[in-house]
Tab-separated table of C-alpha atoms and ligand atoms in Angstrom:
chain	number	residue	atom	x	y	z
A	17	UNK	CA	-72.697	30.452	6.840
A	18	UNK	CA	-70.932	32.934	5.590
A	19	UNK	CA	-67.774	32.138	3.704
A	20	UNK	CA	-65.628	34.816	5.968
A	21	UNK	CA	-66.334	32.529	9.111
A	22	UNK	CA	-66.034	29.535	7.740
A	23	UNK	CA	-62.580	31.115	6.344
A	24	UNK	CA	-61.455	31.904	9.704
A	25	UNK	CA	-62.242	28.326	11.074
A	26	UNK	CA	-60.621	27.291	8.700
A	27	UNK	CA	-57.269	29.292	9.757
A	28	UNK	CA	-57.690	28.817	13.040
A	29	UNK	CA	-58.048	25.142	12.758
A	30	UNK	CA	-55.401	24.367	9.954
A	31	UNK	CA	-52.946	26.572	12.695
A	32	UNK	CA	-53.371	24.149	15.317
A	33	UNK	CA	-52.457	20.976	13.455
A	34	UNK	CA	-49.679	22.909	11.910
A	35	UNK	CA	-48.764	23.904	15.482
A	36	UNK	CA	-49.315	20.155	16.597
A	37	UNK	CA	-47.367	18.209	13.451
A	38	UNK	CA	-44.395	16.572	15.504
A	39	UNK	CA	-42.934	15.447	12.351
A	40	UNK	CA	-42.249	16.251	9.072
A	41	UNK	CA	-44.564	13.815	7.581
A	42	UNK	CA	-47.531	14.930	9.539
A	43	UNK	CA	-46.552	18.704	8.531
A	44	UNK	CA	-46.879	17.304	4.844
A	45	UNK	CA	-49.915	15.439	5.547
A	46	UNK	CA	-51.561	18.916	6.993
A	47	UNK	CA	-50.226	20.619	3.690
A	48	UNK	CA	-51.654	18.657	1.398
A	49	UNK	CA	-54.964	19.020	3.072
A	50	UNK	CA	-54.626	22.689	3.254
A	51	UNK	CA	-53.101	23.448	0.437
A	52	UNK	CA	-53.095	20.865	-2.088
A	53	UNK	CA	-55.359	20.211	-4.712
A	54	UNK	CA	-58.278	18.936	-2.843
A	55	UNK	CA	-57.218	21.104	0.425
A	56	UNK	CA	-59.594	23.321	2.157
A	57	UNK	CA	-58.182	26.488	1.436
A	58	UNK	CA	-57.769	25.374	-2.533
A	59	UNK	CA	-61.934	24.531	-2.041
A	60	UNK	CA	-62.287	28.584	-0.295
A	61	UNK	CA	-60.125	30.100	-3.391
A	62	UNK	CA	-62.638	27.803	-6.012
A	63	UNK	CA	-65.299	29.644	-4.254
A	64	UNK	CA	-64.497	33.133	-5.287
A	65	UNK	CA	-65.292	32.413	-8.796
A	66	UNK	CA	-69.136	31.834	-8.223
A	67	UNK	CA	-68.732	35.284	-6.224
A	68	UNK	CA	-70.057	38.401	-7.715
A	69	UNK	CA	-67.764	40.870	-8.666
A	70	UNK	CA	-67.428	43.260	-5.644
A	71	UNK	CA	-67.731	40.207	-3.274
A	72	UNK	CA	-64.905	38.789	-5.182
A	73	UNK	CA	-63.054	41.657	-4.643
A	74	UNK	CA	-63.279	41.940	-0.975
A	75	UNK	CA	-62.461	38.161	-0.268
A	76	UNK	CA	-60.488	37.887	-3.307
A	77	UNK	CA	-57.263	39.202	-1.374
A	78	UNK	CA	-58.611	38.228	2.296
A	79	UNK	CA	-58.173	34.488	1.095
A	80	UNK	CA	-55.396	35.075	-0.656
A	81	UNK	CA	-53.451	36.435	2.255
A	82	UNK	CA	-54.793	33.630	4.129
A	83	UNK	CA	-53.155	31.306	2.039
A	84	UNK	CA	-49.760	33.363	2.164
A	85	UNK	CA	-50.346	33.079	5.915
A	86	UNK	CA	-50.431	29.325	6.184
A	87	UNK	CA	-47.949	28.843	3.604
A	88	UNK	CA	-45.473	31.153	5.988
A	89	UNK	CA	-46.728	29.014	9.165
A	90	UNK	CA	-45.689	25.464	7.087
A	91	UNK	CA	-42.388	27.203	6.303
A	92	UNK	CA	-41.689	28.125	9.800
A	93	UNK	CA	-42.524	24.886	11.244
A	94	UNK	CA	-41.068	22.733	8.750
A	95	UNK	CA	-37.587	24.696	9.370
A	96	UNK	CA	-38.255	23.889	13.001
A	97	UNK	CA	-38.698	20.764	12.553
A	98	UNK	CA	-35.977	20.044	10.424
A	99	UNK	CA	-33.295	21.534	12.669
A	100	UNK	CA	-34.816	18.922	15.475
A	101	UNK	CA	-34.710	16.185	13.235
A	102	UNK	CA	-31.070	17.049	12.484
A	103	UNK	CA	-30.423	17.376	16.091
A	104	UNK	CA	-31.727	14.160	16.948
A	105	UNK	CA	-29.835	12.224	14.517
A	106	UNK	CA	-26.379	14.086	15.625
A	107	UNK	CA	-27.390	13.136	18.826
A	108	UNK	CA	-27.877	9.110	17.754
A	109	UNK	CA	-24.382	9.268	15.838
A	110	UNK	CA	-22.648	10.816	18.097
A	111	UNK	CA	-19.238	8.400	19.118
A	112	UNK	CA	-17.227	9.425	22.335
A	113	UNK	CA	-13.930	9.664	20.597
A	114	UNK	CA	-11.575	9.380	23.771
A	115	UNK	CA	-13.118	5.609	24.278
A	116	UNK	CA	-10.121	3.426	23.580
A	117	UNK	CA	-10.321	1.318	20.187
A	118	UNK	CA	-11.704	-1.917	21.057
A	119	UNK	CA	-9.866	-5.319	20.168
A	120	UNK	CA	-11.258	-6.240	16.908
A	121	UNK	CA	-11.029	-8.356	14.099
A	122	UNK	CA	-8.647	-5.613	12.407
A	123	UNK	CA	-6.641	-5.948	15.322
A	124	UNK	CA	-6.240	-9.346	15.790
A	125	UNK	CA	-4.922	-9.607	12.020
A	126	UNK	CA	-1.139	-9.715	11.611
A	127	UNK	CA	1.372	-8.888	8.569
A	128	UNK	CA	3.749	-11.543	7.698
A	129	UNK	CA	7.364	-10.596	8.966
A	130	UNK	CA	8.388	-10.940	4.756
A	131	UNK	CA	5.653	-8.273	4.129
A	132	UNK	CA	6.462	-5.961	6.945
A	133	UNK	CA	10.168	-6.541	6.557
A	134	UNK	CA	9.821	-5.569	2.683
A	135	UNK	CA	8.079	-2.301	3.974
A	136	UNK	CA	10.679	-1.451	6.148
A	137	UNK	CA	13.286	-1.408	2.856
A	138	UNK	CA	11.128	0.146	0.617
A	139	UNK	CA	10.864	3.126	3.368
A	140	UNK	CA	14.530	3.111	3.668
A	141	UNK	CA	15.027	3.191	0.283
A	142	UNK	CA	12.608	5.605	-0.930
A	143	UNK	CA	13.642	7.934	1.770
A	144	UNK	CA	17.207	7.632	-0.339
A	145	UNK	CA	15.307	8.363	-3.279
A	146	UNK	CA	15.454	5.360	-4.499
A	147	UNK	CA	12.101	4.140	-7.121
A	148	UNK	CA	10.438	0.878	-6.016
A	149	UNK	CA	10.683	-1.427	-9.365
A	150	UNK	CA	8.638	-4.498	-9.696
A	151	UNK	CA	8.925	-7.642	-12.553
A	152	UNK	CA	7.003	-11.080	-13.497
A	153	UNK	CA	7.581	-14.240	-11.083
A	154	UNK	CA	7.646	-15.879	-14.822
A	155	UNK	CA	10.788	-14.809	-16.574
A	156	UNK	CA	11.687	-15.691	-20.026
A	157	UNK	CA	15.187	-16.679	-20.543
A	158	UNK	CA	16.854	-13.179	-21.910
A	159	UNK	CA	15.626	-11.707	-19.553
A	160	UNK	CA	16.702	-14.226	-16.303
A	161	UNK	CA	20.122	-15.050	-17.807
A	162	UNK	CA	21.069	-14.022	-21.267
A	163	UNK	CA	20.944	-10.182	-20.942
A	164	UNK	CA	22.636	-10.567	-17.577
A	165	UNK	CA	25.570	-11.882	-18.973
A	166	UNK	CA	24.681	-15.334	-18.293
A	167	UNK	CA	24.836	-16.956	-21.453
A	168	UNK	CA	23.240	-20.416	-22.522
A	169	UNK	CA	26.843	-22.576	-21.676
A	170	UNK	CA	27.155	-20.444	-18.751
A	171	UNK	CA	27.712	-22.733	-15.601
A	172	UNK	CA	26.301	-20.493	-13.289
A	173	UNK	CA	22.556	-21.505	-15.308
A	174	UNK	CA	23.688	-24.390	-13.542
A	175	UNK	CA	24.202	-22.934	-10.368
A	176	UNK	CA	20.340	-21.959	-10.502
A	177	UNK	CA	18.302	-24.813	-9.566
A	178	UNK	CA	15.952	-23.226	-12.106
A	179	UNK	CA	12.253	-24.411	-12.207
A	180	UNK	CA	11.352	-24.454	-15.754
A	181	UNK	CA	7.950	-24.916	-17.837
A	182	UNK	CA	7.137	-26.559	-20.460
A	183	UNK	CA	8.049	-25.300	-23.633
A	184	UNK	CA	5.589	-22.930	-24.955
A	185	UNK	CA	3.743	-23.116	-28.916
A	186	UNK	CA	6.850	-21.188	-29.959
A	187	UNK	CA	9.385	-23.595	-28.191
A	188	UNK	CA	10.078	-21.076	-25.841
A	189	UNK	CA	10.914	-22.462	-22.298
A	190	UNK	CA	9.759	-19.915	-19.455
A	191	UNK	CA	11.200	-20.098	-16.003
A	192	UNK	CA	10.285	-18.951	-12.590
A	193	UNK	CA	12.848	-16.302	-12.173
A	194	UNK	CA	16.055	-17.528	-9.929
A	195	UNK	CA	16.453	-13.705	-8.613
A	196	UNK	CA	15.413	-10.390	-8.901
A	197	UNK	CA	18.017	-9.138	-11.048
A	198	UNK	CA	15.899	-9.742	-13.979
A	199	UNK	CA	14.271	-6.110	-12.990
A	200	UNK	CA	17.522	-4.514	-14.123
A	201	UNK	CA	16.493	-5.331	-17.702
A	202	UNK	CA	12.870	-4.738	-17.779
A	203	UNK	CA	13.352	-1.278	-15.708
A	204	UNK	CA	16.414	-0.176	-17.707
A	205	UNK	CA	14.712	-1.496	-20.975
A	206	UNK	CA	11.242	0.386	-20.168
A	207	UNK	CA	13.355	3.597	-19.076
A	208	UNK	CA	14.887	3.737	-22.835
A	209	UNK	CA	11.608	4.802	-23.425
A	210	UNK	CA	11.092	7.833	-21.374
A	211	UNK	CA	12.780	8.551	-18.211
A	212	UNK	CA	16.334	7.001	-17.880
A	213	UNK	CA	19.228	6.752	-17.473
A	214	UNK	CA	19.912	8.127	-14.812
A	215	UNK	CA	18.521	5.078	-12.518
A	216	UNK	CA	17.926	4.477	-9.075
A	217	UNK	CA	15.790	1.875	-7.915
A	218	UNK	CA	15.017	-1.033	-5.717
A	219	UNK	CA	13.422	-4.355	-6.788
A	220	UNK	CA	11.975	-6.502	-4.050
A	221	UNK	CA	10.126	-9.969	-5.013
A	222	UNK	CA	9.620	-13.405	-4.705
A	223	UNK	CA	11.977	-15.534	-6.170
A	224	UNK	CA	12.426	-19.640	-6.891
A	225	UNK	CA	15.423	-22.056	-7.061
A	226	UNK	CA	14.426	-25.839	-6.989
A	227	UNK	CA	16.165	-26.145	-3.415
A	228	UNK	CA	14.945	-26.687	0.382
A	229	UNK	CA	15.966	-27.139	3.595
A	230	UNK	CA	16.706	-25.734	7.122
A	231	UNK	CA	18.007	-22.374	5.305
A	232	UNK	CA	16.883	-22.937	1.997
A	233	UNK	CA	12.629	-22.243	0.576
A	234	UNK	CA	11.472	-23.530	-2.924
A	235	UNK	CA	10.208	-19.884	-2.813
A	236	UNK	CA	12.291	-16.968	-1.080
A	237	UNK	CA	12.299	-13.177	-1.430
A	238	UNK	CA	14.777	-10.964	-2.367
A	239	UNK	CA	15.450	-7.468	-2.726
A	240	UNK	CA	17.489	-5.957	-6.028
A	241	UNK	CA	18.982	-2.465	-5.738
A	242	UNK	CA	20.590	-0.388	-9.296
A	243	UNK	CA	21.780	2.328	-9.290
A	244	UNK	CA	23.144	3.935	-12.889
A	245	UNK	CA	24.411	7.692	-13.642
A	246	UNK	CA	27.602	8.637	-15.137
A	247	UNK	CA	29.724	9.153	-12.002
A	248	UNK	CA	28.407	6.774	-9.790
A	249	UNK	CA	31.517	4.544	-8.599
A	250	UNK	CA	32.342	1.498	-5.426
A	251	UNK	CA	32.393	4.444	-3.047
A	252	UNK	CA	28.640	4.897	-3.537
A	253	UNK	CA	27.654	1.530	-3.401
A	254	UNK	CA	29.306	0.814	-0.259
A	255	UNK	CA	27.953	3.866	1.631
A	256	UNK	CA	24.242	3.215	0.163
A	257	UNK	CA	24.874	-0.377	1.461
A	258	UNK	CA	26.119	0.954	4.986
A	259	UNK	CA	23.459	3.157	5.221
A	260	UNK	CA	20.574	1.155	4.468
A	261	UNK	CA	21.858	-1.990	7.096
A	262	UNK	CA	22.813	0.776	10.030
A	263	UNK	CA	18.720	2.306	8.991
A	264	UNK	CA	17.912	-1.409	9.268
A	265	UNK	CA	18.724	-3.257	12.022
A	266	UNK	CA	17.924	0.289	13.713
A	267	UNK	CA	21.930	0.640	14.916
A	268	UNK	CA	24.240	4.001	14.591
A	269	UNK	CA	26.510	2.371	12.845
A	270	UNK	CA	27.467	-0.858	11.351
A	271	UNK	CA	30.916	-1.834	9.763
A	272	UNK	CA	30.791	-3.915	6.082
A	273	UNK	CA	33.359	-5.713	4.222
A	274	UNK	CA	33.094	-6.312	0.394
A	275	UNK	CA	34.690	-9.812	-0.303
A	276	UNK	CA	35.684	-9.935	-3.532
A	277	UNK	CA	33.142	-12.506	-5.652
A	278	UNK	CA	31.925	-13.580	-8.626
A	279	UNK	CA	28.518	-13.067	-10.462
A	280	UNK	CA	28.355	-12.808	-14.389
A	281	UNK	CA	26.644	-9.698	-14.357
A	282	UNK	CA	28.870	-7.537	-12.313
A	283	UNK	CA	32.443	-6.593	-12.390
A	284	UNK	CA	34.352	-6.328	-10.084
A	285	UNK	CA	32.136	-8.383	-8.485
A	286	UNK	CA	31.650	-8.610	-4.426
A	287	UNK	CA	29.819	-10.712	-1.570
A	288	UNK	CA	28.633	-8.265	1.630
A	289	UNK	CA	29.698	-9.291	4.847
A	290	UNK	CA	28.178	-7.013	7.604
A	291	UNK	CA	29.857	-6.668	11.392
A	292	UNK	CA	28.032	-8.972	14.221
A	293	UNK	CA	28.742	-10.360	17.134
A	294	UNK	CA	27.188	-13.591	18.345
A	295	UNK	CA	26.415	-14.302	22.001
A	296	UNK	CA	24.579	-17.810	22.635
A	297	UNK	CA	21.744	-18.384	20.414
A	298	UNK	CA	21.656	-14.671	19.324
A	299	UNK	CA	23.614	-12.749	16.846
A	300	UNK	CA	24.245	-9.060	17.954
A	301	UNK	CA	24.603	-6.509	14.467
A	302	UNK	CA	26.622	-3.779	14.292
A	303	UNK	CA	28.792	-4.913	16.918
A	304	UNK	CA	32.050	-7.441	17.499
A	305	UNK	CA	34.544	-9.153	15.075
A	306	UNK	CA	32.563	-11.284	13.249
A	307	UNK	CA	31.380	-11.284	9.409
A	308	UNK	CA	28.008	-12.178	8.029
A	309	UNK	CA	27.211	-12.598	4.408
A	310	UNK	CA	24.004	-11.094	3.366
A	311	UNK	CA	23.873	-10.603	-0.570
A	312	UNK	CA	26.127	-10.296	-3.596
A	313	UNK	CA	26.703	-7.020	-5.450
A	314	UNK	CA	28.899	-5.472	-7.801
A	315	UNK	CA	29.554	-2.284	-10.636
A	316	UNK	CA	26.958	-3.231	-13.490
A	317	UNK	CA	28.929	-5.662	-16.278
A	318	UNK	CA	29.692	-3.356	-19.436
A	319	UNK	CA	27.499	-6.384	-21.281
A	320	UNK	CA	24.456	-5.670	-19.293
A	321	UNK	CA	24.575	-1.742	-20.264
A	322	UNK	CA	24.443	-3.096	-23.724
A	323	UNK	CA	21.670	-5.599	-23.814
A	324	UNK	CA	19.337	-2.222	-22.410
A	325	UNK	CA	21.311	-0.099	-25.097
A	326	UNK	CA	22.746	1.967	-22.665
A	327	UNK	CA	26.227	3.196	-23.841
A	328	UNK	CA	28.907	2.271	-21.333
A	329	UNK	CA	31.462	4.606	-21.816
A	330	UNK	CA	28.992	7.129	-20.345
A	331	UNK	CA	27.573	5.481	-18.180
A	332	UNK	CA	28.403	3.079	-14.836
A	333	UNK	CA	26.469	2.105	-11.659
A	334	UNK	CA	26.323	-0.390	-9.100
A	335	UNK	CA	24.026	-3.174	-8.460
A	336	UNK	CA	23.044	-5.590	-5.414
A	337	UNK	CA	21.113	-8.114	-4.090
A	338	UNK	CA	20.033	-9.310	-1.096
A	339	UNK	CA	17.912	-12.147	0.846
A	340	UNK	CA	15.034	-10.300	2.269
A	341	UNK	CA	14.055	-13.999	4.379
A	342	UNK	CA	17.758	-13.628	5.791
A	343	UNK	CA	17.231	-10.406	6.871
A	344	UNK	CA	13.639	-10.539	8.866
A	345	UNK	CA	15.417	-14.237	10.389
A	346	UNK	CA	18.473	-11.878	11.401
A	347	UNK	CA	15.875	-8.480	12.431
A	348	UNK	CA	13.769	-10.680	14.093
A	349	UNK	CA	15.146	-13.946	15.652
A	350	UNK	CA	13.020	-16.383	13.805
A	351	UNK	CA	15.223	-19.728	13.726
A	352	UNK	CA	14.175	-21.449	10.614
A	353	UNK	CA	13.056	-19.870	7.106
A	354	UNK	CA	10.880	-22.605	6.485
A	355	UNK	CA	7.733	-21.924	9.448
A	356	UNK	CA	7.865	-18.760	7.244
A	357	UNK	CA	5.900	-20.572	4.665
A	358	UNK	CA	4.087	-22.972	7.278
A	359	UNK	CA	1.040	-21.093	7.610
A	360	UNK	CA	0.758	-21.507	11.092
A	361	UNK	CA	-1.318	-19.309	12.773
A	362	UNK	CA	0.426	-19.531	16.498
A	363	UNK	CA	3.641	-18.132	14.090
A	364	UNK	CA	2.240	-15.836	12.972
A	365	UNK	CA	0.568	-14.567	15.851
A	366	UNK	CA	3.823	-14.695	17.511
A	367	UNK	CA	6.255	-13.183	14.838
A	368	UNK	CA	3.515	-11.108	12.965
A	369	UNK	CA	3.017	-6.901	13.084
A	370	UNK	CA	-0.105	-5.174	14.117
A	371	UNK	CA	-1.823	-3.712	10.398
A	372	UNK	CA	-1.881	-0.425	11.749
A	373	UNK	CA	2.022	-0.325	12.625
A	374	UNK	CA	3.120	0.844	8.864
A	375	UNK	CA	7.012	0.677	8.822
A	376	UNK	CA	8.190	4.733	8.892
A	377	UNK	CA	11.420	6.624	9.220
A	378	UNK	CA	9.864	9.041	11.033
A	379	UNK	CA	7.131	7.405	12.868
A	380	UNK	CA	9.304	4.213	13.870
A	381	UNK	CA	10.714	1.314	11.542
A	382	UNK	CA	9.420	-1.116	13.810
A	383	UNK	CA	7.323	-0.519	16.800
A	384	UNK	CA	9.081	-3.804	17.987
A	385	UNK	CA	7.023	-3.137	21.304
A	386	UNK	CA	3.793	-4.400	19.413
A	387	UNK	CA	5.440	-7.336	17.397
A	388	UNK	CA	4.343	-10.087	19.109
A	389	UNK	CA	1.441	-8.713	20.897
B	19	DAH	N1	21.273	-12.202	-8.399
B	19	DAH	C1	22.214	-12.692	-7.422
B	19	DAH	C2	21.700	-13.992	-6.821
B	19	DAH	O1	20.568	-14.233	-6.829
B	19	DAH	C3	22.436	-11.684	-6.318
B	19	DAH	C4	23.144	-10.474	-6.793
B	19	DAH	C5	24.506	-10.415	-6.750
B	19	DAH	C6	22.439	-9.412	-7.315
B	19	DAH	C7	25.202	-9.308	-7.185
B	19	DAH	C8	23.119	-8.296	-7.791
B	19	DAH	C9	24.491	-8.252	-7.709
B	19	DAH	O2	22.477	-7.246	-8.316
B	19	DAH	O3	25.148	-7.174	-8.150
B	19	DAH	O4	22.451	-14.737	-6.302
């Protein structure tokens, strides 16, 4: 047989599968035995050298162009096939997005009123400009009481209920930290630095005092607020306050009072009373003639400027602190602090938020129509 009809068998033949592959593998398969090593078109091209010379020449590019031929073909199918494959998979991943999201385990998850309520001040807050500061649960002493003006014969240490450990290799007796204003020191002390002063920050935390009952947690949360620049004065302070509650408790407006107080680390020093109204069971904020108290604050104590080095004839700020627990009982009409820490699944299902509700001033503090659902 001659090797020009064999070669055109061999076309014709190679063609069809090529025609026929319905995958990608099967188009490699018919490849390979075309054009690989062993293939039958590699076995025509071997056959040229045992041609003589003018033979050689005619088939030469005859088999050659064959070969270009069915390399062109594979090319041609292998792009179709390829764009099918493609297709098909689109096809199988293809999700009808105006199904509504199905209840799932994401869904069924709640956030603790403490978290969600601490997300609702840090929005406030930050929206105020306000940095969001954070400490250790484990104080040392300076930092707790000494650099807040609370020296060691001090009777508000007292006061503190503190939960101490056991004295450390060095002596040293480390504490779980009675409040948050411990941040003023380690923010105000890292600021020296780099950044500050000026500062403006918030502080919110757990906290622990060696106390419990109805209203009172071994653990509790509170938030910390400074603010220090070389103006910044009791006019501030009480506006920032103002603002924050009215933002808060999602009201227009909401009247305070700043009773005068005492705390060791302010001065003058005052407790925050905010304007409610109580009707039955609930209390109504931001309405009526009655006071409730809701954290302590004051201008930062001259002594406290010094223990972070800050020089206080140019500088002054204000500082507060609040019960964050208070506030989600007071937001949210949960009765008693301590099913906070219960771990009780029917509470939480009850009081919790939805994960996907994240506290926003512009999307909605609280989407209070999905608490609860
Ligand atoms: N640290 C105080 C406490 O736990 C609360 C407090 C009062 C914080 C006045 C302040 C402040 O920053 O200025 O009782």
């Amino acid at each position: 047989m001659s090797a020009q009809d064999n070669s055109t068998e061999i076309e014709t033949s190679i063609s069809a599968a090529i025609a026929a592959s319905a995958d990608l593998a099967t188009l490699e398969d018919v490849r390979v035995s075309a054009l690989g090593k062993k293939g039958s078109i590699s076995a025509l091209l071997k056959t040229l050298g045992g041609m003589s010379n003018e033979e050689r020449q005619e088939k030469g590019p005859a088999f050659n162009q064959l070969r270009d031929r069915i390399t062109e073909q594979i090319a041609a199918r292998k792009a179709v096939l390829e764009s099918q494959a493609l297709s098909a998979q689109l096809a199988s991943e293809q999700q009808d997005m105006s199904l509504p999201v199905e209840a799932d385990p994401l869904l069924s998850g709640r956030i603790h009123p403490v978290s969600q309520v601490m997300d609702e001040i840090s929005a406030i807050f930050a929206d105020m400009g306000f940095d969001v500061a954070e400490g250790p649960d484990i104080e040392d002493d300076f930092h707790n009481f000494t650099a807040l003006n609370i020296p060691e014969v001090h009777p508000a240490r007292q006061m503190h209920d503190t939960f101490y450990f056991h004295p450390n290799d060095e002596g040293e007796r480390l504490l779980l930290r009675t409040h948050t204003s411990p941040v003023q020191i380690r923010t105000m002390q890292a600021g020296q630095d780099g950044a500050g002063p000026p500062f403006r920050f918030i502080a919110p935390g757990r906290t622990y005092r060696c106390d419990s009952d109805q209203t009172h947690t071994p653990m509790f949360h509170q938030v910390e607020g400074l603010v220090v620049d070389k103006t910044t004065h009791m006019g501030h302070l009480k506006w920032t306050l103002q603002a924050f509650l009215a933002a808060f408790f999602e009201v227009d407006n909401i009247a305070i009072r700043l009773r005068p107080s005492y705390f060791p680390f302010t001065e003058p020093s005052m407790e925050i009373d905010m304007q409610c109204r109580r009707d039955g069971n609930q209390l109504i904020v931001g309405e009526g003639d009655d006071w409730m108290e809701i954290g302590g604050s004051g201008m930062v104590h001259p002594k406290v400027l010094a223990h972070v080095g800050i020089d206080a004839d140019d500088y002054q700020g204000f500082a507060f602190g609040m019960g964050i627990d208070r506030l989600a009982m007071l937001k949210y009409g949960m009765p008693d602090l301590r099913a906070f820490f219960d771990a009780d699944l029917r509470w939480l299902k009850h009081y919790g938020f939805v994960p996907f509700d994240v506290p926003g001033l512009s999307g909605g503090l609280s989407n209070k129509a999905l608490a609860g659902k």
